[in-house]
Each structure stands twice: as C-alpha cells, then as structure tokens.
Amino acid sequence: MGRTDVRCLVAEPDSRPERLQRVAAELGARFAVVDALGMSLAPAPVAGGGYAHLLQTVADGFATCLGEPAPAD
C-alpha cells in the first residue's frame, strides 16, 4: 500500500473486525471497536449518565485509538 496518514480504523461491535485489523496492521494504524449505539452498555440510571455516559464511552474509544489519553473521570 502507498503512504497514508491513517492513524485509526474503527469498527462496530457486531462487525467482524479481522479484515480491519489486518488493514490497520499493514498501515501501521491503531484499531478500535467503538459502540456508537451503546448496545453493549448496561442500562444506566438517569442520574448516572445515560446518554452522557454513551457519548463519553464513544469519545474515549476514539481518543484511545487516536493515541490520546482518555481524561480521568
């Protein structure tokens, strides 16, 4: 493959990530599974975050894949 600036490849939890993992390895990129729909999250009480928790989880997944540390909770 030619030179790219790809740093991160992202898959959904219900996908088969093997192909993306191979492509990421060939590109020297990181790979992450990000659950943008929150299907794997346990139900949270409204006061416990709900949608805000989902957004934080998605943001943390991208931050980790892009090589930036996740903020402390």
PDB file of N, CA and C in Angstrom:
ATOM      1  N   MET A   1       0.839  -1.191   0.000  1.00  0.00           N
ATOM      2  CA  MET A   1       0.000   0.000   0.000  1.00  0.00           C
ATOM      3  C   MET A   1       0.874   1.242   0.000  1.00  0.00           C
ATOM      4  N   GLY A   2       0.310   2.310  -0.524  1.00  0.00           N
ATOM      5  CA  GLY A   2       1.034   3.567  -0.525  1.00  0.00           C
ATOM      6  C   GLY A   2       0.999   4.238   0.834  1.00  0.00           C
ATOM      7  N   ARG A   3       1.753   5.308   0.949  1.00  0.00           N
ATOM      8  CA  ARG A   3       1.827   6.039   2.209  1.00  0.00           C
ATOM      9  C   ARG A   3       0.495   6.710   2.494  1.00  0.00           C
ATOM     10  N   THR A   4       0.065   6.598   3.730  1.00  0.00           N
ATOM     11  CA  THR A   4      -1.170   7.252   4.166  1.00  0.00           C
ATOM     12  C   THR A   4      -0.935   7.904   5.516  1.00  0.00           C
ATOM     13  N   ASP A   5      -1.855   8.758   5.882  1.00  0.00           N
ATOM     14  CA  ASP A   5      -1.813   9.374   7.201  1.00  0.00           C
ATOM     15  C   ASP A   5      -2.883   8.782   8.110  1.00  0.00           C
ATOM     16  N   VAL A   6      -3.327   7.578   7.809  1.00  0.00           N
ATOM     17  CA  VAL A   6      -4.351   6.921   8.617  1.00  0.00           C
ATOM     18  C   VAL A   6      -3.759   6.558   9.967  1.00  0.00           C
ATOM     19  N   ARG A   7      -4.407   7.025  11.026  1.00  0.00           N
ATOM     20  CA  ARG A   7      -3.937   6.728  12.383  1.00  0.00           C
ATOM     21  C   ARG A   7      -4.814   5.718  13.086  1.00  0.00           C
ATOM     22  N   CYS A   8      -6.074   5.601  12.651  1.00  0.00           N
ATOM     23  CA  CYS A   8      -7.030   4.802  13.398  1.00  0.00           C
ATOM     24  C   CYS A   8      -8.099   4.242  12.472  1.00  0.00           C
ATOM     25  N   LEU A   9      -8.404   2.960  12.628  1.00  0.00           N
ATOM     26  CA  LEU A   9      -9.539   2.344  11.952  1.00  0.00           C
ATOM     27  C   LEU A   9     -10.520   1.909  13.030  1.00  0.00           C
ATOM     28  N   VAL A  10     -11.811   2.146  12.782  1.00  0.00           N
ATOM     29  CA  VAL A  10     -12.841   1.886  13.783  1.00  0.00           C
ATOM     30  C   VAL A  10     -13.870   0.914  13.224  1.00  0.00           C
ATOM     31  N   ALA A  11     -14.287  -0.037  14.060  1.00  0.00           N
ATOM     32  CA  ALA A  11     -15.330  -0.989  13.688  1.00  0.00           C
ATOM     33  C   ALA A  11     -16.441  -0.951  14.724  1.00  0.00           C
ATOM     34  N   GLU A  12     -17.616  -1.396  14.310  1.00  0.00           N
ATOM     35  CA  GLU A  12     -18.728  -1.544  15.236  1.00  0.00           C
ATOM     36  C   GLU A  12     -18.592  -2.887  15.947  1.00  0.00           C
ATOM     37  N   PRO A  13     -19.164  -3.022  17.150  1.00  0.00           N
ATOM     38  CA  PRO A  13     -19.017  -4.261  17.917  1.00  0.00           C
ATOM     39  C   PRO A  13     -19.558  -5.505  17.216  1.00  0.00           C
ATOM     40  N   ASP A  14     -20.603  -5.371  16.421  1.00  0.00           N
ATOM     41  CA  ASP A  14     -21.194  -6.546  15.789  1.00  0.00           C
ATOM     42  C   ASP A  14     -20.572  -6.886  14.440  1.00  0.00           C
ATOM     43  N   SER A  15     -19.547  -6.161  14.045  1.00  0.00           N
ATOM     44  CA  SER A  15     -18.870  -6.459  12.782  1.00  0.00           C
ATOM     45  C   SER A  15     -17.795  -7.519  13.009  1.00  0.00           C
ATOM     46  N   ARG A  16     -17.282  -8.026  11.923  1.00  0.00           N
ATOM     47  CA  ARG A  16     -16.146  -8.955  12.004  1.00  0.00           C
ATOM     48  C   ARG A  16     -14.881  -8.130  11.785  1.00  0.00           C
ATOM     49  N   PRO A  17     -14.145  -7.885  12.850  1.00  0.00           N
ATOM     50  CA  PRO A  17     -13.028  -6.942  12.756  1.00  0.00           C
ATOM     51  C   PRO A  17     -11.743  -7.492  12.143  1.00  0.00           C
ATOM     52  N   GLU A  18     -11.694  -8.781  11.820  1.00  0.00           N
ATOM     53  CA  GLU A  18     -10.434  -9.378  11.373  1.00  0.00           C
ATOM     54  C   GLU A  18      -9.832  -8.651  10.175  1.00  0.00           C
ATOM     55  N   ARG A  19     -10.657  -8.327   9.199  1.00  0.00           N
ATOM     56  CA  ARG A  19     -10.146  -7.664   7.993  1.00  0.00           C
ATOM     57  C   ARG A  19      -9.605  -6.275   8.319  1.00  0.00           C
ATOM     58  N   LEU A  20     -10.362  -5.525   9.132  1.00  0.00           N
ATOM     59  CA  LEU A  20      -9.893  -4.188   9.516  1.00  0.00           C
ATOM     60  C   LEU A  20      -8.617  -4.261  10.351  1.00  0.00           C
ATOM     61  N   GLN A  21      -8.499  -5.267  11.187  1.00  0.00           N
ATOM     62  CA  GLN A  21      -7.276  -5.422  11.980  1.00  0.00           C
ATOM     63  C   GLN A  21      -6.074  -5.655  11.073  1.00  0.00           C
ATOM     64  N   ARG A  22      -6.258  -6.449  10.026  1.00  0.00           N
ATOM     65  CA  ARG A  22      -5.156  -6.688   9.082  1.00  0.00           C
ATOM     66  C   ARG A  22      -4.783  -5.417   8.336  1.00  0.00           C
ATOM     67  N   VAL A  23      -5.797  -4.675   7.891  1.00  0.00           N
ATOM     68  CA  VAL A  23      -5.536  -3.414   7.185  1.00  0.00           C
ATOM     69  C   VAL A  23      -4.825  -2.437   8.111  1.00  0.00           C
ATOM     70  N   ALA A  24      -5.284  -2.345   9.355  1.00  0.00           N
ATOM     71  CA  ALA A  24      -4.644  -1.452  10.323  1.00  0.00           C
ATOM     72  C   ALA A  24      -3.179  -1.835  10.510  1.00  0.00           C
ATOM     73  N   ALA A  25      -2.904  -3.126  10.611  1.00  0.00           N
ATOM     74  CA  ALA A  25      -1.522  -3.580  10.779  1.00  0.00           C
ATOM     75  C   ALA A  25      -0.676  -3.203   9.564  1.00  0.00           C
ATOM     76  N   GLU A  26      -1.228  -3.365   8.366  1.00  0.00           N
ATOM     77  CA  GLU A  26      -0.490  -3.011   7.149  1.00  0.00           C
ATOM     78  C   GLU A  26      -0.209  -1.516   7.071  1.00  0.00           C
ATOM     79  N   LEU A  27      -1.133  -0.707   7.582  1.00  0.00           N
ATOM     80  CA  LEU A  27      -0.970   0.747   7.539  1.00  0.00           C
ATOM     81  C   LEU A  27      -0.182   1.293   8.721  1.00  0.00           C
ATOM     82  N   GLY A  28       0.054   0.449   9.711  1.00  0.00           N
ATOM     83  CA  GLY A  28       0.703   0.937  10.925  1.00  0.00           C
ATOM     84  C   GLY A  28      -0.238   1.796  11.756  1.00  0.00           C
ATOM     85  N   ALA A  29      -1.532   1.537  11.611  1.00  0.00           N
ATOM     86  CA  ALA A  29      -2.549   2.308  12.328  1.00  0.00           C
ATOM     87  C   ALA A  29      -3.071   1.512  13.520  1.00  0.00           C
ATOM     88  N   ARG A  30      -3.706   2.200  14.418  1.00  0.00           N
ATOM     89  CA  ARG A  30      -4.358   1.543  15.543  1.00  0.00           C
ATOM     90  C   ARG A  30      -5.755   1.112  15.114  1.00  0.00           C
ATOM     91  N   PHE A  31      -6.320   0.199  15.895  1.00  0.00           N
ATOM     92  CA  PHE A  31      -7.647  -0.331  15.602  1.00  0.00           C
ATOM     93  C   PHE A  31      -8.475  -0.293  16.873  1.00  0.00           C
ATOM     94  N   ALA A  32      -9.743   0.079  16.733  1.00  0.00           N
ATOM     95  CA  ALA A  32     -10.632   0.119  17.897  1.00  0.00           C
ATOM     96  C   ALA A  32     -12.034  -0.308  17.505  1.00  0.00           C
ATOM     97  N   VAL A  33     -12.714  -0.886  18.470  1.00  0.00           N
ATOM     98  CA  VAL A  33     -14.133  -1.182  18.330  1.00  0.00           C
ATOM     99  C   VAL A  33     -14.859  -0.123  19.138  1.00  0.00           C
ATOM    100  N   VAL A  34     -15.750   0.622  18.474  1.00  0.00           N
ATOM    101  CA  VAL A  34     -16.491   1.702  19.136  1.00  0.00           C
ATOM    102  C   VAL A  34     -17.982   1.417  18.992  1.00  0.00           C
ATOM    103  N   ASP A  35     -18.663   1.359  20.115  1.00  0.00           N
ATOM    104  CA  ASP A  35     -20.095   1.065  20.160  1.00  0.00           C
ATOM    105  C   ASP A  35     -20.887   2.368  20.162  1.00  0.00           C
ATOM    106  N   ALA A  36     -21.063   2.952  18.981  1.00  0.00           N
ATOM    107  CA  ALA A  36     -21.728   4.254  18.870  1.00  0.00           C
ATOM    108  C   ALA A  36     -23.208   4.204  19.232  1.00  0.00           C
ATOM    109  N   LEU A  37     -23.809   3.022  19.181  1.00  0.00           N
ATOM    110  CA  LEU A  37     -25.221   2.892  19.543  1.00  0.00           C
ATOM    111  C   LEU A  37     -25.417   2.514  21.007  1.00  0.00           C
ATOM    112  N   GLY A  38     -24.341   2.172  21.687  1.00  0.00           N
ATOM    113  CA  GLY A  38     -24.433   1.831  23.103  1.00  0.00           C
ATOM    114  C   GLY A  38     -25.074   0.489  23.378  1.00  0.00           C
ATOM    115  N   MET A  39     -25.065  -0.405  22.402  1.00  0.00           N
ATOM    116  CA  MET A  39     -25.712  -1.703  22.573  1.00  0.00           C
ATOM    117  C   MET A  39     -25.036  -2.567  23.635  1.00  0.00           C
ATOM    118  N   SER A  40     -23.759  -2.363  23.871  1.00  0.00           N
ATOM    119  CA  SER A  40     -23.051  -3.187  24.848  1.00  0.00           C
ATOM    120  C   SER A  40     -23.007  -2.553  26.235  1.00  0.00           C
ATOM    121  N   LEU A  41     -23.561  -1.354  26.369  1.00  0.00           N
ATOM    122  CA  LEU A  41     -23.559  -0.682  27.668  1.00  0.00           C
ATOM    123  C   LEU A  41     -24.719  -1.172  28.519  1.00  0.00           C
ATOM    124  N   ALA A  42     -24.450  -1.355  29.793  1.00  0.00           N
ATOM    125  CA  ALA A  42     -25.520  -1.703  30.721  1.00  0.00           C
ATOM    126  C   ALA A  42     -26.408  -0.480  30.908  1.00  0.00           C
ATOM    127  N   PRO A  43     -27.708  -0.687  31.092  1.00  0.00           N
ATOM    128  CA  PRO A  43     -28.582   0.461  31.330  1.00  0.00           C
ATOM    129  C   PRO A  43     -28.105   1.257  32.541  1.00  0.00           C
ATOM    130  N   ALA A  44     -28.072   2.553  32.382  1.00  0.00           N
ATOM    131  CA  ALA A  44     -27.617   3.424  33.474  1.00  0.00           C
ATOM    132  C   ALA A  44     -28.799   4.232  33.983  1.00  0.00           C
ATOM    133  N   PRO A  45     -28.857   4.452  35.275  1.00  0.00           N
ATOM    134  CA  PRO A  45     -29.914   5.325  35.788  1.00  0.00           C
ATOM    135  C   PRO A  45     -29.743   6.725  35.206  1.00  0.00           C
ATOM    136  N   VAL A  46     -30.825   7.439  35.094  1.00  0.00           N
ATOM    137  CA  VAL A  46     -30.782   8.780  34.502  1.00  0.00           C
ATOM    138  C   VAL A  46     -29.735   9.641  35.186  1.00  0.00           C
ATOM    139  N   ALA A  47     -29.666   9.583  36.498  1.00  0.00           N
ATOM    140  CA  ALA A  47     -28.684  10.387  37.234  1.00  0.00           C
ATOM    141  C   ALA A  47     -27.262   9.895  36.983  1.00  0.00           C
ATOM    142  N   GLY A  48     -27.118   8.633  36.533  1.00  0.00           N
ATOM    143  CA  GLY A  48     -25.798   8.052  36.325  1.00  0.00           C
ATOM    144  C   GLY A  48     -25.195   8.356  34.971  1.00  0.00           C
ATOM    145  N   GLY A  49     -25.901   9.032  34.126  1.00  0.00           N
ATOM    146  CA  GLY A  49     -25.288   9.420  32.870  1.00  0.00           C
ATOM    147  C   GLY A  49     -26.117   9.140  31.649  1.00  0.00           C
ATOM    148  N   GLY A  50     -26.599   7.922  31.477  1.00  0.00           N
ATOM    149  CA  GLY A  50     -27.380   7.587  30.294  1.00  0.00           C
ATOM    150  C   GLY A  50     -26.686   8.010  29.009  1.00  0.00           C
ATOM    151  N   TYR A  51     -27.268   8.989  28.325  1.00  0.00           N
ATOM    152  CA  TYR A  51     -26.738   9.464  27.044  1.00  0.00           C
ATOM    153  C   TYR A  51     -25.349  10.074  27.203  1.00  0.00           C
ATOM    154  N   ALA A  52     -25.140  10.814  28.284  1.00  0.00           N
ATOM    155  CA  ALA A  52     -23.818  11.410  28.524  1.00  0.00           C
ATOM    156  C   ALA A  52     -22.766  10.317  28.684  1.00  0.00           C
ATOM    157  N   HIS A  53     -23.126   9.218  29.333  1.00  0.00           N
ATOM    158  CA  HIS A  53     -22.205   8.091  29.503  1.00  0.00           C
ATOM    159  C   HIS A  53     -21.881   7.465  28.142  1.00  0.00           C
ATOM    160  N   LEU A  54     -22.898   7.320  27.291  1.00  0.00           N
ATOM    161  CA  LEU A  54     -22.683   6.794  25.946  1.00  0.00           C
ATOM    162  C   LEU A  54     -21.708   7.676  25.172  1.00  0.00           C
ATOM    163  N   LEU A  55     -21.940   8.980  25.195  1.00  0.00           N
ATOM    164  CA  LEU A  55     -21.053   9.902  24.475  1.00  0.00           C
ATOM    165  C   LEU A  55     -19.628   9.833  25.000  1.00  0.00           C
ATOM    166  N   GLN A  56     -19.475   9.735  26.321  1.00  0.00           N
ATOM    167  CA  GLN A  56     -18.136   9.653  26.908  1.00  0.00           C
ATOM    168  C   GLN A  56     -17.436   8.365  26.483  1.00  0.00           C
ATOM    169  N   THR A  57     -18.188   7.263  26.453  1.00  0.00           N
ATOM    170  CA  THR A  57     -17.617   5.979  26.047  1.00  0.00           C
ATOM    171  C   THR A  57     -17.147   6.025  24.591  1.00  0.00           C
ATOM    172  N   VAL A  58     -17.950   6.608  23.718  1.00  0.00           N
ATOM    173  CA  VAL A  58     -17.570   6.739  22.306  1.00  0.00           C
ATOM    174  C   VAL A  58     -16.338   7.643  22.175  1.00  0.00           C
ATOM    175  N   ALA A  59     -16.346   8.768  22.871  1.00  0.00           N
ATOM    176  CA  ALA A  59     -15.205   9.693  22.820  1.00  0.00           C
ATOM    177  C   ALA A  59     -13.936   9.025  23.333  1.00  0.00           C
ATOM    178  N   ASP A  60     -14.046   8.265  24.411  1.00  0.00           N
ATOM    179  CA  ASP A  60     -12.883   7.556  24.955  1.00  0.00           C
ATOM    180  C   ASP A  60     -12.332   6.549  23.943  1.00  0.00           C
ATOM    181  N   GLY A  61     -13.223   5.853  23.237  1.00  0.00           N
ATOM    182  CA  GLY A  61     -12.784   4.887  22.231  1.00  0.00           C
ATOM    183  C   GLY A  61     -11.991   5.548  21.118  1.00  0.00           C
ATOM    184  N   PHE A  62     -12.492   6.677  20.624  1.00  0.00           N
ATOM    185  CA  PHE A  62     -11.769   7.395  19.576  1.00  0.00           C
ATOM    186  C   PHE A  62     -10.464   7.982  20.104  1.00  0.00           C
ATOM    187  N   ALA A  63     -10.482   8.532  21.303  1.00  0.00           N
ATOM    188  CA  ALA A  63      -9.266   9.120  21.877  1.00  0.00           C
ATOM    189  C   ALA A  63      -8.187   8.062  22.047  1.00  0.00           C
ATOM    190  N   THR A  64      -8.574   6.889  22.515  1.00  0.00           N
ATOM    191  CA  THR A  64      -7.610   5.803  22.684  1.00  0.00           C
ATOM    192  C   THR A  64      -7.056   5.366  21.333  1.00  0.00           C
ATOM    193  N   CYS A  65      -7.925   5.233  20.355  1.00  0.00           N
ATOM    194  CA  CYS A  65      -7.483   4.806  19.029  1.00  0.00           C
ATOM    195  C   CYS A  65      -6.567   5.842  18.386  1.00  0.00           C
ATOM    196  N   LEU A  66      -6.854   7.095  18.614  1.00  0.00           N
ATOM    197  CA  LEU A  66      -6.036   8.161  18.033  1.00  0.00           C
ATOM    198  C   LEU A  66      -4.764   8.422  18.828  1.00  0.00           C
ATOM    199  N   GLY A  67      -4.599   7.718  19.932  1.00  0.00           N
ATOM    200  CA  GLY A  67      -3.366   7.814  20.688  1.00  0.00           C
ATOM    201  C   GLY A  67      -3.337   8.891  21.737  1.00  0.00           C
ATOM    202  N   GLU A  68      -4.491   9.417  22.091  1.00  0.00           N
ATOM    203  CA  GLU A  68      -4.541  10.437  23.124  1.00  0.00           C
ATOM    204  C   GLU A  68      -5.103   9.812  24.391  1.00  0.00           C
ATOM    205  N   PRO A  69      -4.560  10.158  25.533  1.00  0.00           N
ATOM    206  CA  PRO A  69      -5.058   9.569  26.773  1.00  0.00           C
ATOM    207  C   PRO A  69      -6.489  10.008  27.062  1.00  0.00           C
ATOM    208  N   ALA A  70      -7.281   9.077  27.572  1.00  0.00           N
ATOM    209  CA  ALA A  70      -8.649   9.407  27.970  1.00  0.00           C
ATOM    210  C   ALA A  70      -8.602  10.252  29.230  1.00  0.00           C
ATOM    211  N   PRO A  71      -9.471  11.251  29.332  1.00  0.00           N
ATOM    212  CA  PRO A  71      -9.474  12.083  30.537  1.00  0.00           C
ATOM    213  C   PRO A  71      -9.905  11.279  31.753  1.00  0.00           C
ATOM    214  N   ALA A  72      -9.381  11.643  32.908  1.00  0.00           N
ATOM    215  CA  ALA A  72      -9.756  10.964  34.152  1.00  0.00           C
ATOM    216  C   ALA A  72     -11.190  11.312  34.497  1.00  0.00           C
ATOM    217  N   ASP A  73     -11.931  10.314  34.978  1.00  0.00           N
ATOM    218  CA  ASP A  73     -13.330  10.555  35.372  1.00  0.00           C
ATOM    219  C   ASP A  73     -13.420  11.258  36.698  1.00  0.00           C
TER     220      ASP A  73
END
